[in-house]
Amino acid sequence: MDRENKVPNYNYNDNDEAHDIESDGKDVDVYSEPLLVKRRNTTSQIAIVGANVCPIESLDYEIAENELFKQDWRSRKKIQIFQYLLLKWAFALIVGLGTGLVGIFNNIAVENIAGFKLLLTTKLMLRHKYYKAFVAYAGCNLGLAAAAAALCAFIAPAAAGSGIPEVKAYLNGVDAHSILAPSTLFVKIFGSVLGVSAGFVVGKEGPMVHTGACIASLIGQGGSRKYHLTWRWLRYFKNDRDRRDLITCGAAAGVAAAFRAPVGGVLFALEEAASWWRSALLWRTFFTTAIVAIVLRAFIQLCSTGSCGLFGEGGLIMYDVSAAKVTYSAPDILAVILLGTIGGIFGSLYNYLVDKVLRTYSIINERGAAFKILLVISISLLTSISSYGLPWLATCIPCPTDVSVSCPNTDVSGNYKSFQCPSGHYNDLASLFLNTNDDAIRNLLSTSTVKEFHISSLFIFFGAVYCLGIITYGIAVPSGLFIPVILAGACYGRLVGRLFTSISKLDVGLFAVLGAASFLGGTMRMTVSLCVILLELTNDLLLLPLVMLVLLISKTVADVFNKGVYDQIVKLKGLPYMEAHAEPYMKHLVARDVVSGPLITFSGIEKVGNILHALRTTGHNGFPVIDEPPFSDAPALCGLVLRSHLLVLLKGKIFSRDMVPAGDEILHRFAAFDFAKAGSGKGIKVEDLDIEQEEMDMYVDLHPITNASPYTVVETMSLAKAAVLFRQLGLRHMCVVPKSQGRPPIVGILTRHDFMPEHVLGLYPHIRLRK
Amino acid sequence: MDRENKVPNYNYNDNDEAHDIESDGKDVDVYSEPLLVKRRNTTSQIAIVGANVCPIESLDYEIAENELFKQDWRSRKKIQIFQYLLLKWAFALIVGLGTGLVGIFNNIAVENIAGFKLLLTTKLMLRHKYYKAFVAYAGCNLGLAAAAAALCAFIAPAAAGSGIPEVKAYLNGVDAHSILAPSTLFVKIFGSVLGVSAGFVVGKEGPMVHTGACIASLIGQGGSRKYHLTWRWLRYFKNDRDRRDLITCGAAAGVAAAFRAPVGGVLFALEEAASWWRSALLWRTFFTTAIVAIVLRAFIQLCSTGSCGLFGEGGLIMYDVSAAKVTYSAPDILAVILLGTIGGIFGSLYNYLVDKVLRTYSIINERGAAFKILLVISISLLTSISSYGLPWLATCIPCPTDVSVSCPNTDVSGNYKSFQCPSGHYNDLASLFLNTNDDAIRNLLSTSTVKEFHISSLFIFFGAVYCLGIITYGIAVPSGLFIPVILAGACYGRLVGRLFTSISKLDVGLFAVLGAASFLGGTMRMTVSLCVILLELTNDLLLLPLVMLVLLISKTVADVFNKGVYDQIVKLKGLPYMEAHAEPYMKHLVARDVVSGPLITFSGIEKVGNILHALRTTGHNGFPVIDEPPFSDAPALCGLVLRSHLLVLLKGKIFSRDMVPAGDEILHRFAAFDFAKAGSGKGIKVEDLDIEQEEMDMYVDLHPITNASPYTVVETMSLAKAAVLFRQLGLRHMCVVPKSQGRPPIVGILTRHDFMPEHVLGLYPHIRLRK
């Protein structure tokens, strides 16, 4: 299986191969890596089942309260707890610094590369070498696009796309391997720079979020062993809970760096990215984004001296519309309501089309790296042709006399592009197309320039950008969704503003902001975070009530049609995302209904051979441990033992010939840290064990590593209630116990998979009808 | 027991009486009303045990999955679910409208009353009748203060204070009766108007939050039966979950109305008020605050025509500092760091002193209404003397020549108060003292007026306001903490700005904003929400990084010394607040350790007499139901039955002479709605039952009302883990089951009380040492 085949597509539900896995046993966590290990060659790194399924591992936020943990807790000193706390904040600081620096690097690089490209094109245009100008423009785009695609296709396929859905899934408890790997981080940073510079209708916001999460993960993993970047003192963070918190900070830092919106970043993490939230985390996230804000500010001050090349006002978007006076009356509100409604429809249509395009692209992308790059090249060519060709449709407009900026502008950015127009005239479409996306948005959002753009030009640009945005997402290039949506939305808003000039007195620049809000609300379906991000972007608080109104309307309208774009992509990628609420049909089922298949249990003191057999033949990640006479009066659920802990224990080889407790020796020989969770895919594997035949008949005491108090539900609890418990506590395994005594003490284990609609509705298809 | 004695003070932990209650049995929810009913006369309304303990009831967010519920769910039609959803939004709309209108009313009333008072004083001053002016000023203040105190003391003692701690406790699951009653709402609205008009150093923000919560509660309760305001269609909301959500919206609406900060309101609810949060709720809260913003805007536009009396710019605070240019360099940052550090120290000192004062005042207030009013009158006199007396210490300052406003100002509000000064001069202290608090803050935050206030004047005002703020909170008047803290903080900030003029080039107005931020961070310990509230208040987004920095520093510094002021008040009032994290010592204990006392269980089909006896002699709110042979093979935990459900069932009198199942009849005769939770203190009480002697020996089938899947934990689960489960899921009862079979199927029940540090450390005092 070639590396090129490693499309990051996790369709387990659309995939028969994955269904085979299910039949292994119902309490199995089917997405876990160890299971998949069995099904492929023993090479390390990314594993794919059926050519298009990435290994997915559930995360476990439950504290495994076994004896080792208790011993460790009892012996923990105050200074260690303090160190740990300090480390948490230090890590947040590093994540903030790192993300801020990447944000700065990204902006400086994009502004310089794209600036060089545009400058070259403009110069050739001025000399009327139109054909050469196109070749230069399209050639630059093509080169940059191909480089980005090559990075993505050959080094880290997981770096393609926005990354926000994957981060969202990770924070929900689904770890798709390699999604936060160092190679992904590398490709995400450089691929994003290349992709944005290549003139694609893509943003750097999604990639920045992903980058922030990757940086956080890198630190939280205890470095990367592959690249020899590990530090001993990072081991404190070797658990899923602390990693989750850190990655939440990283996601927030990403938004903060992308939009220069620190509060918006916190709210984004809270509203969209995170599935669990605590007040303490709010504060840490806030700290991280504050660091990002400080880093950005320091560098902008540094760059203001001109030492960053072409990096000027264009980088680090901040669209100041505060110059426009915000006063509105009833007709304005009516116009805004209409704007929001149509924006919502357009937004949901956007989601629908993105979904269709993604499905088509995944077929192409699955064929290999060559096809991926070919797709990128085609889209790049299409984009270049649109950007360079469409401005020819526009008529030259005489420069306004009352503006302070130069017109026509022959600089890198700016409002009034000369293009093919004679001196004293400008081409309004070229001002939008032949600019970086950031500058195009700035032009659309500019206030007090009502007639700068022809209505027909706005129509053309809107159509082009809306379509390009849809067909660009999904190609093998890091691509954010925010900028395309803002671009299309701002154009739409300005268009509506122009059409409504007779009714509404609101500035067209403000209409553009509201249009962007309506599109964002219609696609992303966020509320408070978008509101704050837009406020921080446009620096106009007085616009707040209108932005709120538009967001509420467009989200409400769009929710009628489909789900938010990120939820849709998560679903499309087959990531088993747990919703916060239980589905209505779950109230008709009980926990027992979705538990089935053979349950593998261990005795408190179990034969090594039995354990090894279970580990080899199943993919289960948790095994119930049952104490039986003579170790207890009646069979009793002792607890749950984790696969990873079993592997460590077996590797330690503290076996005995007889069935006798050996807890003390284990407690003496092992420390809790030995069982700390390694980074993704780095733990001991069953193949790493070297158990000899004679050891197979020996016994090992599982009590010290058994989590003696797993969360349990009775078999008659409604599935809805069990789902809420599972999701609220961030579990990986939930034991189902029998209602009455006298039966085996455990009925089965519920995992994330068992709550997925596909699984439940597969078992009970008639419920779908009743629903 | 007189009504005057009803001090809203819930010190159960400082109170031996309450400790008596504990001994009733360990699984009892000691704060519940029914228990307290037993201990007092059967009169309705507010009950007090031991003269200073209010009845506190835990809320239950668990869905009681009994057969009735399941029957109801199965039969629920799509249209009903849609109606319910619609109603949720309609209620949010009503809460928004109501809170917005109250906010407007509050502002108009305060501006007019205080304006009249200040106008009268100024007129007398201008005629040099200084003695008369003082009498008029102090007299007005006294009258208003006495009226506010009388309202509080006689009608609703629970309306005194901020209200935010109580709302916070409610949203944590602690319902202190009468805290959200209609009478409290009434007093809160009018008492707040009177109190603020009376010139106290109090704000309307806390009371607005409480008002919003009260309005939400009133709607969520299904109206008030006492005042004959009930509607049938409100019964959908008769459960704790929906009420909690609605009250969260109300709290957000309160902040939005008080500060004209809709996004800040949402974040306040999220960060400070709420203990549980869902994404869906975020959106609804956002909607509510948007409505508030629209209502406020509409009224401000209406009032701008001058139809609201003296209500002008002064009302609905919005301190625009966006005129000041925000540029800063290293020395500014150093100054800001120093400002934040000292602000944090002052903030925590504020909390410390407020705590001491509150403890002192509670002794005075407990003595009766007369003492309460006397205390209010003394503070009012002290405030009047300070406000009127201290400006005499200031020297007259010649009016600046370059200002656009009139100087000296003889109007209601304004910067330059003439006071005793000759024409062409103004008294800077009078500009601060003889103004409404809103106007004083506006003056302190005014930009480009560096030398308006003498440094000595700022010192005097800071000292006076800091002390007055501390001694005013706790008197029997609705009093918010935000405004006193902002006032003192802004003055402190301006002072620092003045002292640092040589080092820092930042405008003193901006220093005042940062000072306010540092004090707010030091007392309230919020981060994101304060940040956004301040941004929305001052309309200057460029200040954001500095505000974030100050908040982070001041909160960090203050956290070293003590807890946030609201947490402190919650603790002082003895409200059993569940923290989000478990205390470290809880890891050393297991669930079984804190469960003790006789456990009262029922059989699946139980004798009426036994139930009645249990209801009468205990205060338990949940009873485990155990199925025994012949109804099951072995004793098994059937589930949990709630007191309120038992009372409804007993009132229905579906008894049988023999021990036979009667589930079908009960399911036929009752609907789930009959068991819906009534508003606070409105359910059936055990005294309302009319069971005859012969019925005592009959049997009643408890199965239909037994929640067959209560959340359970094994006895060996660590208390920390159990606490997280309890808090995360918002439980009222948690069943502790035995580890091994062959024992009775339930060990005990854990309630909120069992997790309180007082209880745990009372049982295991040695842990305190180890901690």
PDB file of C-alpha atoms in Angstrom, chain B residues 622-724:
ATOM      1  CA  GLY B 622     -35.277  10.395  47.604  1.00  0.00           C
ATOM      2  CA  PHE B 623     -35.894   6.838  48.776  1.00  0.00           C
ATOM      3  CA  PRO B 624     -34.357   3.751  47.230  1.00  0.00           C
ATOM      4  CA  VAL B 625     -36.912   1.174  46.185  1.00  0.00           C
ATOM      5  CA  ILE B 626     -35.870  -2.439  46.521  1.00  0.00           C
ATOM      6  CA  ASP B 627     -37.570  -5.326  44.823  1.00  0.00           C
ATOM      7  CA  GLU B 628     -37.607  -8.417  46.952  1.00  0.00           C
ATOM      8  CA  PRO B 629     -38.788 -11.961  46.405  1.00  0.00           C
ATOM      9  CA  PRO B 630     -41.366 -12.923  45.209  1.00  0.00           C
ATOM     10  CA  PHE B 631     -41.152  -9.961  42.831  1.00  0.00           C
ATOM     11  CA  SER B 632     -37.552 -10.711  41.966  1.00  0.00           C
ATOM     12  CA  ASP B 633     -35.176 -13.616  42.416  1.00  0.00           C
ATOM     13  CA  ALA B 634     -32.948 -11.804  44.833  1.00  0.00           C
ATOM     14  CA  PRO B 635     -33.153  -8.364  46.499  1.00  0.00           C
ATOM     15  CA  ALA B 636     -32.425  -5.872  43.750  1.00  0.00           C
ATOM     16  CA  LEU B 637     -32.291  -2.122  43.567  1.00  0.00           C
ATOM     17  CA  CYS B 638     -35.391  -1.220  41.622  1.00  0.00           C
ATOM     18  CA  GLY B 639     -34.601   2.471  41.611  1.00  0.00           C
ATOM     19  CA  LEU B 640     -35.208   5.711  43.373  1.00  0.00           C
ATOM     20  CA  VAL B 641     -38.501   7.335  44.222  1.00  0.00           C
ATOM     21  CA  LEU B 642     -38.816  11.036  44.946  1.00  0.00           C
ATOM     22  CA  ARG B 643     -40.665  12.527  47.880  1.00  0.00           C
ATOM     23  CA  SER B 644     -42.671  14.838  45.643  1.00  0.00           C
ATOM     24  CA  HIS B 645     -43.771  11.936  43.485  1.00  0.00           C
ATOM     25  CA  LEU B 646     -44.731   9.876  46.530  1.00  0.00           C
ATOM     26  CA  LEU B 647     -46.888  12.724  47.799  1.00  0.00           C
ATOM     27  CA  VAL B 648     -48.758  12.981  44.500  1.00  0.00           C
ATOM     28  CA  LEU B 649     -49.219   9.214  44.368  1.00  0.00           C
ATOM     29  CA  LEU B 650     -50.511   9.026  47.934  1.00  0.00           C
ATOM     30  CA  LYS B 651     -52.914  11.876  47.272  1.00  0.00           C
ATOM     31  CA  GLY B 652     -54.294   9.852  44.345  1.00  0.00           C
ATOM     32  CA  LYS B 653     -55.089   6.993  46.740  1.00  0.00           C
ATOM     33  CA  ILE B 654     -54.671   4.092  44.341  1.00  0.00           C
ATOM     34  CA  PHE B 655     -54.246   1.564  47.133  1.00  0.00           C
ATOM     35  CA  SER B 656     -54.942  -2.122  47.235  1.00  0.00           C
ATOM     36  CA  ARG B 657     -55.608  -4.441  50.162  1.00  0.00           C
ATOM     37  CA  ASP B 658     -53.068  -6.991  48.992  1.00  0.00           C
ATOM     38  CA  MET B 659     -49.490  -6.829  47.893  1.00  0.00           C
ATOM     39  CA  VAL B 660     -50.239  -6.954  44.165  1.00  0.00           C
ATOM     40  CA  PRO B 661     -48.905  -4.872  41.262  1.00  0.00           C
ATOM     41  CA  ALA B 662     -51.185  -2.014  40.331  1.00  0.00           C
ATOM     42  CA  GLY B 663     -48.969  -0.350  37.799  1.00  0.00           C
ATOM     43  CA  ASP B 664     -51.458  -0.323  34.964  1.00  0.00           C
ATOM     44  CA  GLU B 665     -54.109   1.452  36.966  1.00  0.00           C
ATOM     45  CA  ILE B 666     -51.632   4.094  38.066  1.00  0.00           C
ATOM     46  CA  LEU B 667     -50.388   4.578  34.521  1.00  0.00           C
ATOM     47  CA  HIS B 668     -53.984   4.915  33.421  1.00  0.00           C
ATOM     48  CA  ARG B 669     -55.049   7.343  36.120  1.00  0.00           C
ATOM     49  CA  PHE B 670     -51.973   9.586  36.147  1.00  0.00           C
ATOM     50  CA  ALA B 671     -50.125  11.512  33.505  1.00  0.00           C
ATOM     51  CA  ALA B 672     -46.497  12.523  33.725  1.00  0.00           C
ATOM     52  CA  PHE B 673     -47.583  16.131  34.119  1.00  0.00           C
ATOM     53  CA  ASP B 674     -49.246  15.345  37.448  1.00  0.00           C
ATOM     54  CA  PHE B 675     -45.770  14.696  38.761  1.00  0.00           C
ATOM     55  CA  ALA B 676     -44.162  17.712  37.152  1.00  0.00           C
ATOM     56  CA  LYS B 677     -42.259  19.782  39.641  1.00  0.00           C
ATOM     57  CA  ALA B 678     -44.217  22.678  41.056  1.00  0.00           C
ATOM     58  CA  GLY B 679     -42.580  26.018  41.677  1.00  0.00           C
ATOM     59  CA  SER B 680     -40.543  26.592  44.832  1.00  0.00           C
ATOM     60  CA  GLY B 681     -42.573  25.649  47.860  1.00  0.00           C
ATOM     61  CA  LYS B 682     -45.747  25.047  45.906  1.00  0.00           C
ATOM     62  CA  GLY B 683     -45.855  21.263  45.789  1.00  0.00           C
ATOM     63  CA  ILE B 684     -48.047  19.040  47.906  1.00  0.00           C
ATOM     64  CA  LYS B 685     -46.878  18.830  51.476  1.00  0.00           C
ATOM     65  CA  VAL B 686     -47.132  15.861  53.751  1.00  0.00           C
ATOM     66  CA  GLU B 687     -49.676  17.766  55.864  1.00  0.00           C
ATOM     67  CA  ASP B 688     -51.924  18.104  52.835  1.00  0.00           C
ATOM     68  CA  LEU B 689     -52.405  14.346  52.714  1.00  0.00           C
ATOM     69  CA  ASP B 690     -55.588  12.992  54.150  1.00  0.00           C
ATOM     70  CA  ILE B 691     -54.915   9.309  54.685  1.00  0.00           C
ATOM     71  CA  GLU B 692     -57.391   7.479  56.867  1.00  0.00           C
ATOM     72  CA  GLN B 693     -56.411   4.930  59.451  1.00  0.00           C
ATOM     73  CA  GLU B 694     -57.705   1.943  57.511  1.00  0.00           C
ATOM     74  CA  GLU B 695     -55.746   3.001  54.444  1.00  0.00           C
ATOM     75  CA  MET B 696     -52.553   2.848  56.438  1.00  0.00           C
ATOM     76  CA  ASP B 697     -52.420  -0.934  56.149  1.00  0.00           C
ATOM     77  CA  MET B 698     -53.089  -0.974  52.426  1.00  0.00           C
ATOM     78  CA  TYR B 699     -50.425  -1.274  49.761  1.00  0.00           C
ATOM     79  CA  VAL B 700     -49.368   1.025  46.997  1.00  0.00           C
ATOM     80  CA  ASP B 701     -47.340   0.061  43.928  1.00  0.00           C
ATOM     81  CA  LEU B 702     -44.318   2.317  43.636  1.00  0.00           C
ATOM     82  CA  HIS B 703     -42.980   0.890  40.368  1.00  0.00           C
ATOM     83  CA  PRO B 704     -44.650   3.354  38.004  1.00  0.00           C
ATOM     84  CA  ILE B 705     -43.079   6.326  39.760  1.00  0.00           C
ATOM     85  CA  THR B 706     -39.704   4.756  40.499  1.00  0.00           C
ATOM     86  CA  ASN B 707     -36.811   6.099  38.496  1.00  0.00           C
ATOM     87  CA  ALA B 708     -35.511   2.734  37.385  1.00  0.00           C
ATOM     88  CA  SER B 709     -32.088   3.979  36.352  1.00  0.00           C
ATOM     89  CA  PRO B 710     -30.656   6.330  38.939  1.00  0.00           C
ATOM     90  CA  TYR B 711     -26.992   7.142  38.600  1.00  0.00           C
ATOM     91  CA  THR B 712     -24.997   4.793  40.790  1.00  0.00           C
ATOM     92  CA  VAL B 713     -21.428   4.546  41.939  1.00  0.00           C
ATOM     93  CA  VAL B 714     -19.715   1.662  43.652  1.00  0.00           C
ATOM     94  CA  GLU B 715     -18.828   2.219  47.269  1.00  0.00           C
ATOM     95  CA  THR B 716     -15.113   2.076  46.531  1.00  0.00           C
ATOM     96  CA  MET B 717     -15.126   4.930  44.034  1.00  0.00           C
ATOM     97  CA  SER B 718     -13.025   7.809  45.247  1.00  0.00           C
ATOM     98  CA  LEU B 719     -15.022  10.698  46.574  1.00  0.00           C
ATOM     99  CA  ALA B 720     -13.311  12.975  44.077  1.00  0.00           C
ATOM    100  CA  LYS B 721     -14.545  10.953  41.149  1.00  0.00           C
ATOM    101  CA  ALA B 722     -18.024  10.714  42.617  1.00  0.00           C
ATOM    102  CA  ALA B 723     -18.064  14.473  43.192  1.00  0.00           C
ATOM    103  CA  VAL B 724     -17.198  15.149  39.568  1.00  0.00           C
TER     104      VAL B 724
END
